[in-house]
């Protein structure tokens, strides 16, 4: 259930960040969903890494989740202090590289269609965070494409699986 909760807010933040990248939401207003999503992910990290039932698997998941929580807080920070985002771009490269072995491991361990879908999410997130690297650290002119991939990723990798998990459909 906690995974559904987390993914639901990942869907919200990616969807809205996609709209923000399209110019549909102001810089200062996008801070709210990034902070909320960062807090949700941060709470999952604390429970997974330091909770009474912490295990090697939950600590591993917490470490990976913290990459995304950090990203959301960093986006919020950048909007409040109006910096260019190059640091976040380089951090995004770290995230993108990290998703490769996570995707391969998740795919190898997948026992059914839903687990394959979740594994593919890691691949999609890797591509998306690599796009953030190209956009922010390298200054590539891919804002429009990044906005659309962010928005669609929010639906496919966050909102939809999160909603299904919360609703008990999977």
mmCIF file of N, CA and C in Angstrom, residues 39-88:
data_model
loop_
_atom_site.group_PDB
_atom_site.id
_atom_site.type_symbol
_atom_site.label_atom_id
_atom_site.label_comp_id
_atom_site.label_asym_id
_atom_site.label_seq_id
_atom_site.Cartn_x
_atom_site.Cartn_y
_atom_site.Cartn_z
ATOM 1 N N UNK A 39 8.223 15.391 0.570
ATOM 2 C CA UNK A 39 7.912 14.957 1.935
ATOM 3 C C UNK A 39 7.331 13.546 1.956
ATOM 4 N N UNK A 40 6.432 13.251 1.018
ATOM 5 C CA UNK A 40 5.856 11.898 0.935
ATOM 6 C C UNK A 40 6.963 10.878 0.700
ATOM 7 N N UNK A 41 7.799 11.152 -0.292
ATOM 8 C CA UNK A 41 8.901 10.230 -0.581
ATOM 9 C C UNK A 41 9.872 10.162 0.595
ATOM 10 N N UNK A 42 10.124 11.299 1.234
ATOM 11 C CA UNK A 42 11.007 11.320 2.388
ATOM 12 C C UNK A 42 10.472 10.485 3.543
ATOM 13 N N UNK A 43 9.171 10.524 3.760
ATOM 14 C CA UNK A 43 8.561 9.705 4.817
ATOM 15 C C UNK A 43 8.720 8.218 4.506
ATOM 16 N N UNK A 44 8.554 7.865 3.240
ATOM 17 C CA UNK A 44 8.748 6.465 2.824
ATOM 18 C C UNK A 44 10.207 6.057 3.049
ATOM 19 N N UNK A 45 11.116 6.968 2.761
ATOM 20 C CA UNK A 45 12.543 6.701 2.966
ATOM 21 C C UNK A 45 12.824 6.452 4.447
ATOM 22 N N UNK A 46 12.311 7.315 5.312
ATOM 23 C CA UNK A 46 12.559 7.168 6.750
ATOM 24 C C UNK A 46 12.001 5.846 7.260
ATOM 25 N N UNK A 47 10.784 5.501 6.867
ATOM 26 C CA UNK A 47 10.188 4.237 7.307
ATOM 27 C C UNK A 47 10.987 3.050 6.776
ATOM 28 N N UNK A 48 11.346 3.093 5.497
ATOM 29 C CA UNK A 48 12.063 1.978 4.893
ATOM 30 C C UNK A 48 13.471 1.794 5.417
ATOM 31 N N UNK A 49 14.157 2.894 5.671
ATOM 32 C CA UNK A 49 15.552 2.804 6.097
ATOM 33 C C UNK A 49 15.712 2.680 7.609
ATOM 34 N N UNK A 50 14.807 3.310 8.359
ATOM 35 C CA UNK A 50 15.003 3.390 9.802
ATOM 36 C C UNK A 50 13.843 2.833 10.619
ATOM 37 N N UNK A 51 12.793 2.368 9.954
ATOM 38 C CA UNK A 51 11.632 1.838 10.657
ATOM 39 C C UNK A 51 11.946 0.538 11.387
ATOM 40 N N UNK A 52 11.054 0.164 12.292
ATOM 41 C CA UNK A 52 11.235 -1.046 13.097
ATOM 42 C C UNK A 52 11.358 -2.298 12.243
ATOM 43 N N UNK A 53 10.704 -2.290 11.096
ATOM 44 C CA UNK A 53 10.731 -3.470 10.224
ATOM 45 C C UNK A 53 11.704 -3.305 9.046
ATOM 46 N N UNK A 54 12.699 -2.426 9.202
ATOM 47 C CA UNK A 54 13.677 -2.206 8.132
ATOM 48 C C UNK A 54 14.439 -3.500 7.837
ATOM 49 N N UNK A 55 14.654 -3.730 6.558
ATOM 50 C CA UNK A 55 15.380 -4.913 6.094
ATOM 51 C C UNK A 55 16.365 -4.455 5.022
ATOM 52 N N UNK A 56 17.271 -5.321 4.607
ATOM 53 C CA UNK A 56 18.173 -4.921 3.517
ATOM 54 C C UNK A 56 17.408 -4.457 2.267
ATOM 55 N N UNK A 57 16.301 -5.127 1.937
ATOM 56 C CA UNK A 57 15.516 -4.726 0.764
ATOM 57 C C UNK A 57 14.857 -3.367 0.965
ATOM 58 N N UNK A 58 14.334 -3.112 2.156
ATOM 59 C CA UNK A 58 13.654 -1.826 2.385
ATOM 60 C C UNK A 58 14.669 -0.684 2.438
ATOM 61 N N UNK A 59 15.870 -0.950 2.954
ATOM 62 C CA UNK A 59 16.908 0.081 2.970
ATOM 63 C C UNK A 59 17.357 0.385 1.540
ATOM 64 N N UNK A 60 17.494 -0.644 0.719
ATOM 65 C CA UNK A 60 17.845 -0.456 -0.695
ATOM 66 C C UNK A 60 16.779 0.384 -1.393
ATOM 67 N N UNK A 61 15.515 0.033 -1.184
ATOM 68 C CA UNK A 61 14.413 0.796 -1.787
ATOM 69 C C UNK A 61 14.416 2.232 -1.280
ATOM 70 N N UNK A 62 14.718 2.427 -0.002
ATOM 71 C CA UNK A 62 14.760 3.776 0.560
ATOM 72 C C UNK A 62 15.870 4.600 -0.084
ATOM 73 N N UNK A 63 17.020 3.997 -0.277
ATOM 74 C CA UNK A 63 18.139 4.713 -0.913
ATOM 75 C C UNK A 63 17.757 5.158 -2.324
ATOM 76 N N UNK A 64 17.093 4.278 -3.054
ATOM 77 C CA UNK A 64 16.680 4.617 -4.417
ATOM 78 C C UNK A 64 15.586 5.680 -4.413
ATOM 79 N N UNK A 65 14.659 5.577 -3.486
ATOM 80 C CA UNK A 65 13.573 6.555 -3.383
ATOM 81 C C UNK A 65 14.115 7.929 -3.021
ATOM 82 N N UNK A 66 15.157 7.960 -2.201
ATOM 83 C CA UNK A 66 15.734 9.240 -1.787
ATOM 84 C C UNK A 66 16.269 10.039 -2.972
ATOM 85 N N UNK A 67 16.685 9.353 -4.036
ATOM 86 C CA UNK A 67 17.130 10.086 -5.238
ATOM 87 C C UNK A 67 15.992 10.956 -5.776
ATOM 88 N N UNK A 68 14.786 10.418 -5.773
ATOM 89 C CA UNK A 68 13.646 11.143 -6.321
ATOM 90 C C UNK A 68 13.156 12.211 -5.352
ATOM 91 N N UNK A 69 13.135 11.887 -4.062
ATOM 92 C CA UNK A 69 12.770 12.880 -3.058
ATOM 93 C C UNK A 69 13.706 14.085 -3.150
ATOM 94 N N UNK A 70 14.986 13.803 -3.289
ATOM 95 C CA UNK A 70 15.976 14.866 -3.429
ATOM 96 C C UNK A 70 15.692 15.709 -4.667
ATOM 97 N N UNK A 71 15.350 15.059 -5.761
ATOM 98 C CA UNK A 71 15.041 15.787 -6.999
ATOM 99 C C UNK A 71 13.891 16.762 -6.781
ATOM 100 N N UNK A 72 12.817 16.305 -6.137
ATOM 101 C CA UNK A 72 11.641 17.167 -5.956
ATOM 102 C C UNK A 72 11.967 18.361 -5.066
ATOM 103 N N UNK A 73 12.712 18.130 -3.978
ATOM 104 C CA UNK A 73 13.120 19.250 -3.130
ATOM 105 C C UNK A 73 14.037 20.206 -3.884
ATOM 106 N N UNK A 74 14.894 19.652 -4.738
ATOM 107 C CA UNK A 74 15.838 20.477 -5.501
ATOM 108 C C UNK A 74 15.090 21.351 -6.511
ATOM 109 N N UNK A 75 14.085 20.787 -7.166
ATOM 110 C CA UNK A 75 13.262 21.592 -8.081
ATOM 111 C C UNK A 75 12.609 22.737 -7.313
ATOM 112 N N UNK A 76 12.031 22.432 -6.144
ATOM 113 C CA UNK A 76 11.391 23.474 -5.334
ATOM 114 C C UNK A 76 12.404 24.555 -4.948
ATOM 115 N N UNK A 77 13.561 24.144 -4.494
ATOM 116 C CA UNK A 77 14.611 25.091 -4.116
ATOM 117 C C UNK A 77 14.992 25.983 -5.302
ATOM 118 N N UNK A 78 15.208 25.360 -6.450
ATOM 119 C CA UNK A 78 15.613 26.132 -7.631
ATOM 120 C C UNK A 78 14.567 27.160 -8.022
ATOM 121 N N UNK A 79 13.308 26.860 -7.818
ATOM 122 C CA UNK A 79 12.260 27.807 -8.172
ATOM 123 C C UNK A 79 12.197 28.954 -7.170
ATOM 124 N N UNK A 80 12.562 28.686 -5.932
ATOM 125 C CA UNK A 80 12.526 29.739 -4.911
ATOM 126 C C UNK A 80 13.720 30.677 -4.999
ATOM 127 N N UNK A 81 14.876 30.150 -5.384
ATOM 128 C CA UNK A 81 16.079 30.989 -5.434
ATOM 129 C C UNK A 81 16.474 31.367 -6.856
ATOM 130 N N UNK A 82 15.730 30.883 -7.837
ATOM 131 C CA UNK A 82 15.926 31.264 -9.247
ATOM 132 C C UNK A 82 17.347 31.022 -9.746
ATOM 133 N N UNK A 83 17.807 29.774 -9.636
ATOM 134 C CA UNK A 83 19.098 29.398 -10.199
ATOM 135 C C UNK A 83 18.873 28.663 -11.514
ATOM 136 N N UNK A 84 19.951 28.403 -12.235
ATOM 137 C CA UNK A 84 19.808 27.813 -13.565
ATOM 138 C C UNK A 84 19.584 26.307 -13.584
ATOM 139 N N UNK A 85 19.844 25.607 -12.496
ATOM 140 C CA UNK A 85 19.546 24.182 -12.429
ATOM 141 C C UNK A 85 20.658 23.262 -12.886
ATOM 142 N N UNK A 86 21.848 23.794 -13.152
ATOM 143 C CA UNK A 86 22.931 22.922 -13.614
ATOM 144 C C UNK A 86 23.280 21.841 -12.592
ATOM 145 N N UNK A 87 23.271 22.194 -11.313
ATOM 146 C CA UNK A 87 23.560 21.203 -10.270
ATOM 147 C C UNK A 87 22.539 20.079 -10.284
ATOM 148 N N UNK A 88 21.279 20.434 -10.413
ATOM 149 C CA UNK A 88 20.222 19.436 -10.520
ATOM 150 C C UNK A 88 20.401 18.605 -11.779
#
